[in-house]
mmCIF file of C-alpha atoms in Angstrom:
data_model
loop_
_atom_site.group_PDB
_atom_site.id
_atom_site.type_symbol
_atom_site.label_atom_id
_atom_site.label_comp_id
_atom_site.label_asym_id
_atom_site.label_seq_id
_atom_site.Cartn_x
_atom_site.Cartn_y
_atom_site.Cartn_z
ATOM 1 C CA MET A 1 -0.265 18.475 75.298
ATOM 2 C CA THR A 2 2.617 16.780 73.485
ATOM 3 C CA GLU A 3 2.548 12.996 73.374
ATOM 4 C CA ARG A 4 5.968 12.014 74.685
ATOM 5 C CA ILE A 5 6.996 9.085 72.495
ATOM 6 C CA TRP A 6 9.735 8.006 74.921
ATOM 7 C CA GLU A 7 7.510 7.490 77.956
ATOM 8 C CA ASP A 8 7.171 3.746 77.391
ATOM 9 C CA LEU A 9 10.918 3.448 78.045
ATOM 10 C CA LEU A 10 10.855 5.145 81.460
ATOM 11 C CA SER A 11 10.819 3.283 84.756
ATOM 12 C CA GLU A 12 8.780 4.606 87.661
ATOM 13 C CA ARG A 13 11.975 5.969 89.208
ATOM 14 C CA ASP A 14 12.912 7.712 85.957
ATOM 15 C CA GLU A 15 9.531 9.447 85.908
ATOM 16 C CA GLN A 16 9.961 10.522 89.526
ATOM 17 C CA VAL A 17 13.446 11.924 88.890
ATOM 18 C CA ILE A 18 12.246 13.922 85.868
ATOM 19 C CA GLU A 19 9.341 15.381 87.835
ATOM 20 C CA LYS A 20 11.163 16.015 91.123
ATOM 21 C CA ALA A 21 14.190 17.612 89.434
ATOM 22 C CA GLY A 22 11.920 19.775 87.295
ATOM 23 C CA TYR A 23 13.114 18.581 83.912
ATOM 24 C CA ASP A 24 9.512 18.286 82.742
ATOM 25 C CA LYS A 25 8.919 22.015 83.274
ATOM 26 C CA GLU A 26 12.289 23.769 83.148
ATOM 27 C CA GLY A 27 14.750 21.540 81.343
ATOM 28 C CA ALA A 28 18.423 21.832 82.238
ATOM 29 C CA SER A 29 19.258 23.848 85.349
ATOM 30 C CA SER A 30 22.624 25.148 84.073
ATOM 31 C CA TRP A 31 21.271 27.073 81.078
ATOM 32 C CA GLU A 32 17.915 27.965 79.543
ATOM 33 C CA SER A 33 17.171 24.827 77.564
ATOM 34 C CA ARG A 34 13.526 25.677 76.989
ATOM 35 C CA GLY A 35 12.126 28.564 75.001
ATOM 36 C CA MET A 36 11.341 29.115 71.351
ATOM 37 C CA GLY A 37 12.810 32.455 70.344
ATOM 38 C CA GLU A 38 11.255 35.075 68.106
ATOM 39 C CA ASN A 39 13.067 34.793 64.766
ATOM 40 C CA PRO A 40 13.606 31.157 63.790
ATOM 41 C CA MET A 41 15.267 29.459 60.858
ATOM 42 C CA VAL A 42 14.311 25.940 59.775
ATOM 43 C CA LEU A 43 17.269 23.563 59.369
ATOM 44 C CA VAL A 44 16.649 20.521 57.160
ATOM 45 C CA ILE A 45 19.292 17.953 58.054
ATOM 46 C CA ASP A 46 20.714 15.540 55.437
ATOM 47 C CA MET A 47 17.608 14.528 53.485
ATOM 48 C CA GLN A 48 19.718 12.873 50.802
ATOM 49 C CA ARG A 49 19.213 9.941 48.506
ATOM 50 C CA LEU A 50 21.840 7.715 50.128
ATOM 51 C CA ILE A 51 20.183 8.272 53.528
ATOM 52 C CA VAL A 52 16.524 8.276 52.518
ATOM 53 C CA GLY A 53 16.554 5.521 49.884
ATOM 54 C CA GLU A 54 13.427 4.121 48.277
ATOM 55 C CA ASP A 55 10.041 4.030 50.003
ATOM 56 C CA VAL A 56 10.393 0.396 51.032
ATOM 57 C CA PRO A 57 10.931 -1.379 54.384
ATOM 58 C CA ILE A 58 14.241 -0.339 55.920
ATOM 59 C CA LEU A 59 15.773 -3.821 55.575
ATOM 60 C CA ASP A 60 15.118 -3.660 51.818
ATOM 61 C CA ALA A 61 16.376 -0.065 51.560
ATOM 62 C CA ILE A 62 19.677 -1.097 53.157
ATOM 63 C CA GLU A 63 20.337 -3.473 50.252
ATOM 64 C CA GLU A 64 20.851 -0.432 47.978
ATOM 65 C CA TYR A 65 22.543 1.914 50.471
ATOM 66 C CA ARG A 66 23.760 0.720 53.850
ATOM 67 C CA THR A 67 22.797 4.135 55.279
ATOM 68 C CA ALA A 68 19.267 4.216 53.810
ATOM 69 C CA MET A 69 16.201 4.207 56.051
ATOM 70 C CA GLY A 70 13.447 3.578 53.517
ATOM 71 C CA GLU A 71 9.930 3.873 54.858
ATOM 72 C CA VAL A 72 11.207 5.242 58.180
ATOM 73 C CA ALA A 73 12.434 8.299 56.260
ATOM 74 C CA TRP A 74 9.418 8.503 53.975
ATOM 75 C CA ASN A 75 7.008 8.424 56.912
ATOM 76 C CA ALA A 76 8.825 11.502 58.240
ATOM 77 C CA ILE A 77 8.788 13.133 54.791
ATOM 78 C CA ASP A 78 4.986 12.984 54.912
ATOM 79 C CA HIS A 79 5.278 15.458 57.803
ATOM 80 C CA ILE A 80 8.387 17.383 56.718
ATOM 81 C CA GLU A 81 7.032 18.370 53.306
ATOM 82 C CA PRO A 82 3.903 20.180 54.587
ATOM 83 C CA PHE A 83 5.897 21.672 57.465
ATOM 84 C CA LEU A 84 8.340 23.259 55.011
ATOM 85 C CA ASP A 85 5.430 24.604 52.953
ATOM 86 C CA PHE A 86 4.025 26.134 56.124
ATOM 87 C CA ALA A 87 7.381 27.689 57.059
ATOM 88 C CA ARG A 88 7.759 29.314 53.654
ATOM 89 C CA GLU A 89 4.205 30.626 53.724
ATOM 90 C CA ASN A 90 5.035 32.264 57.070
ATOM 91 C CA ASP A 91 8.332 33.763 55.860
ATOM 92 C CA VAL A 92 10.499 31.477 57.996
ATOM 93 C CA PRO A 93 13.723 30.883 56.042
ATOM 94 C CA VAL A 94 14.672 27.287 55.255
ATOM 95 C CA THR A 95 18.316 26.158 55.139
ATOM 96 C CA TYR A 96 19.514 22.686 54.208
ATOM 97 C CA THR A 97 22.535 20.625 55.134
ATOM 98 C CA ARG A 98 24.162 17.946 53.048
ATOM 99 C CA VAL A 99 26.695 15.525 54.454
ATOM 100 C CA VAL A 100 29.485 14.757 51.985
ATOM 101 C CA PRO A 101 31.166 11.517 53.135
ATOM 102 C CA SER A 102 34.911 11.144 52.640
ATOM 103 C CA SER A 103 34.190 8.070 50.511
ATOM 104 C CA TYR A 104 32.686 10.301 47.784
ATOM 105 C CA ASP A 105 35.224 12.008 45.506
ATOM 106 C CA ASP A 106 32.500 13.897 43.651
ATOM 107 C CA PRO A 107 30.418 16.297 45.805
ATOM 108 C CA ASP A 108 27.885 16.460 42.970
ATOM 109 C CA HIS A 109 27.264 12.692 42.945
ATOM 110 C CA PRO A 110 23.511 11.940 42.604
ATOM 111 C CA ASP A 111 23.622 9.874 45.807
ATOM 112 C CA LEU A 112 24.195 13.121 47.708
ATOM 113 C CA ASP A 113 21.178 14.925 46.221
ATOM 114 C CA ILE A 114 18.365 16.021 48.525
ATOM 115 C CA VAL A 115 15.271 13.990 47.649
ATOM 116 C CA GLU A 116 12.616 15.719 45.589
ATOM 117 C CA PRO A 117 9.612 15.981 47.949
ATOM 118 C CA VAL A 118 11.650 18.109 50.359
ATOM 119 C CA ALA A 119 14.220 19.581 47.960
ATOM 120 C CA PRO A 120 15.342 23.206 48.293
ATOM 121 C CA GLU A 121 13.439 25.878 46.432
ATOM 122 C CA PRO A 122 15.317 28.468 44.335
ATOM 123 C CA GLY A 123 17.357 30.788 46.526
ATOM 124 C CA GLU A 124 17.463 28.492 49.565
ATOM 125 C CA THR A 125 20.879 27.717 51.005
ATOM 126 C CA VAL A 126 22.468 24.268 51.115
ATOM 127 C CA VAL A 127 25.371 23.951 53.570
ATOM 128 C CA ASP A 128 27.778 21.086 52.923
ATOM 129 C CA LYS A 129 29.300 19.447 55.995
ATOM 130 C CA SER A 130 31.746 16.662 56.743
ATOM 131 C CA TYR A 131 30.739 15.824 60.314
ATOM 132 C CA ALA A 132 27.597 15.379 62.371
ATOM 133 C CA SER A 133 26.966 18.957 63.479
ATOM 134 C CA ALA A 134 25.727 21.458 60.904
ATOM 135 C CA PHE A 135 27.877 24.043 62.717
ATOM 136 C CA TYR A 136 31.245 22.264 62.637
ATOM 137 C CA GLY A 137 33.479 23.560 59.843
ATOM 138 C CA THR A 138 30.656 25.513 58.141
ATOM 139 C CA ASP A 139 29.444 29.107 57.962
ATOM 140 C CA LEU A 140 26.011 28.276 59.397
ATOM 141 C CA LEU A 141 26.466 30.303 62.587
ATOM 142 C CA SER A 142 27.523 33.354 60.575
ATOM 143 C CA ARG A 143 24.401 33.005 58.433
ATOM 144 C CA LEU A 144 22.194 32.826 61.517
ATOM 145 C CA VAL A 145 23.873 35.871 63.078
ATOM 146 C CA ARG A 146 23.619 37.922 59.867
ATOM 147 C CA GLY A 147 19.929 37.074 59.626
ATOM 148 C CA GLY A 148 19.271 38.061 63.243
ATOM 149 C CA HIS A 149 17.992 34.573 64.066
ATOM 150 C CA ASP A 150 17.702 33.591 67.711
ATOM 151 C CA SER A 151 16.360 30.069 67.229
ATOM 152 C CA VAL A 152 16.320 27.052 64.946
ATOM 153 C CA ILE A 153 13.638 24.515 64.112
ATOM 154 C CA ILE A 154 15.368 21.256 63.184
ATOM 155 C CA VAL A 155 13.879 18.558 60.943
ATOM 156 C CA GLY A 156 15.502 15.558 59.293
ATOM 157 C CA ASN A 157 17.883 12.891 60.529
ATOM 158 C CA SER A 158 19.218 11.159 62.426
ATOM 159 C CA THR A 159 17.846 11.868 65.877
ATOM 160 C CA SER A 160 20.794 10.335 67.702
ATOM 161 C CA GLY A 161 23.424 11.640 65.283
ATOM 162 C CA CYS A 162 23.322 14.773 63.155
ATOM 163 C CA VAL A 163 20.113 16.180 64.655
ATOM 164 C CA ARG A 164 21.457 15.756 68.174
ATOM 165 C CA ALA A 165 24.884 17.210 67.356
ATOM 166 C CA THR A 166 23.311 20.192 65.582
ATOM 167 C CA ALA A 167 20.840 20.830 68.405
ATOM 168 C CA VAL A 168 23.558 20.724 71.054
ATOM 169 C CA ASP A 169 25.809 23.094 69.097
ATOM 170 C CA ALA A 170 22.896 25.443 68.446
ATOM 171 C CA LYS A 171 22.182 25.650 72.167
ATOM 172 C CA GLN A 172 25.875 26.121 72.973
ATOM 173 C CA ASN A 173 25.921 29.037 70.526
ATOM 174 C CA GLY A 174 23.055 30.736 72.349
ATOM 175 C CA LEU A 175 20.166 29.694 70.114
ATOM 176 C CA SER A 176 16.835 28.248 71.164
ATOM 177 C CA VAL A 177 16.002 24.886 69.586
ATOM 178 C CA ALA A 178 12.606 23.440 68.631
ATOM 179 C CA LEU A 179 12.153 19.869 67.382
ATOM 180 C CA PRO A 180 8.842 18.900 65.733
ATOM 181 C CA GLN A 181 9.048 15.229 66.607
ATOM 182 C CA GLU A 182 7.110 13.826 63.628
ATOM 183 C CA CYS A 183 9.644 15.507 61.317
ATOM 184 C CA ILE A 184 12.685 13.757 62.833
ATOM 185 C CA PHE A 185 13.740 10.144 62.415
ATOM 186 C CA ASP A 186 16.395 7.533 63.128
ATOM 187 C CA ARG A 187 17.088 4.036 61.839
ATOM 188 C CA ILE A 188 16.929 2.605 65.377
ATOM 189 C CA GLU A 189 13.659 3.176 67.237
ATOM 190 C CA ALA A 190 15.299 3.062 70.672
ATOM 191 C CA SER A 191 17.916 5.620 69.594
ATOM 192 C CA HIS A 192 15.140 7.864 68.258
ATOM 193 C CA LYS A 193 13.175 7.803 71.507
ATOM 194 C CA ILE A 194 16.173 8.132 73.803
ATOM 195 C CA GLY A 195 17.678 10.855 71.615
ATOM 196 C CA LEU A 196 14.502 12.923 71.817
ATOM 197 C CA LEU A 197 14.289 12.332 75.575
ATOM 198 C CA ASP A 198 17.859 13.547 76.112
ATOM 199 C CA LEU A 199 17.362 16.596 73.894
ATOM 200 C CA TRP A 200 14.076 17.467 75.617
ATOM 201 C CA MET A 201 15.632 17.220 79.075
ATOM 202 C CA LYS A 202 18.730 19.301 78.314
ATOM 203 C CA TYR A 203 18.766 21.205 75.040
ATOM 204 C CA ALA A 204 15.486 21.688 73.201
ATOM 205 C CA GLU A 205 11.737 21.990 73.080
ATOM 206 C CA VAL A 206 10.397 18.718 71.683
ATOM 207 C CA LEU A 207 6.869 19.283 70.441
ATOM 208 C CA GLU A 208 4.361 17.944 67.972
ATOM 209 C CA ALA A 209 4.582 19.638 64.594
ATOM 210 C CA GLU A 210 1.200 21.296 65.067
ATOM 211 C CA GLU A 211 2.414 22.907 68.293
ATOM 212 C CA VAL A 212 5.426 24.336 66.472
ATOM 213 C CA ARG A 213 3.116 25.703 63.776
ATOM 214 C CA GLU A 214 0.984 27.383 66.415
ATOM 215 C CA TRP A 215 4.085 29.028 67.897
ATOM 216 C CA VAL A 216 5.247 30.276 64.464
ATOM 217 C CA GLU A 217 1.826 31.780 63.843
ATOM 218 C CA THR A 218 2.199 33.935 66.969
ATOM 219 C CA LEU A 219 5.419 35.565 65.735
#
């Protein structure tokens, strides 16, 4: 049973609404927001130096890059790295995104590099994007269609920003979405919890990483 990290934010009425409206079992009523698919791709969202920073408290990391999350990111990397190893061992393709801010004239600037513990392996795709969603202005959907993928497993950051936008667009393009919650992070704890709650209610399966592994092993 997944430990729902947002439950400490819910009032008694919130809990009653979720249960009575069936969000805890069925998700959104207007479309199938639950389900895992049969041929997933892992999407690694924006694990770059200017976002990850050094493995130090976030307030110290911000001194180098205002977007850096420091130990918040590195705590997630401790889970992302073995999850990616598992995906590769089980022949689940891994695709990366890289956000290239308009403030950077050089798309090859070292600040934009994906950090080493979770860096792409030879042959893995890196999709550059300019906005939050990995689908907007990119060829990601075409890659998923060509590969016959019906679902995505999203890891990376940030829960309330690029992960959310990518998950919503994935669902709107007919894909199932799974979020291993230990592998996702945000600089604001409240945004992280609320973002996962919203995604779980309407767009995605939010599970512990071990539960996602168990699902992959059944494919």
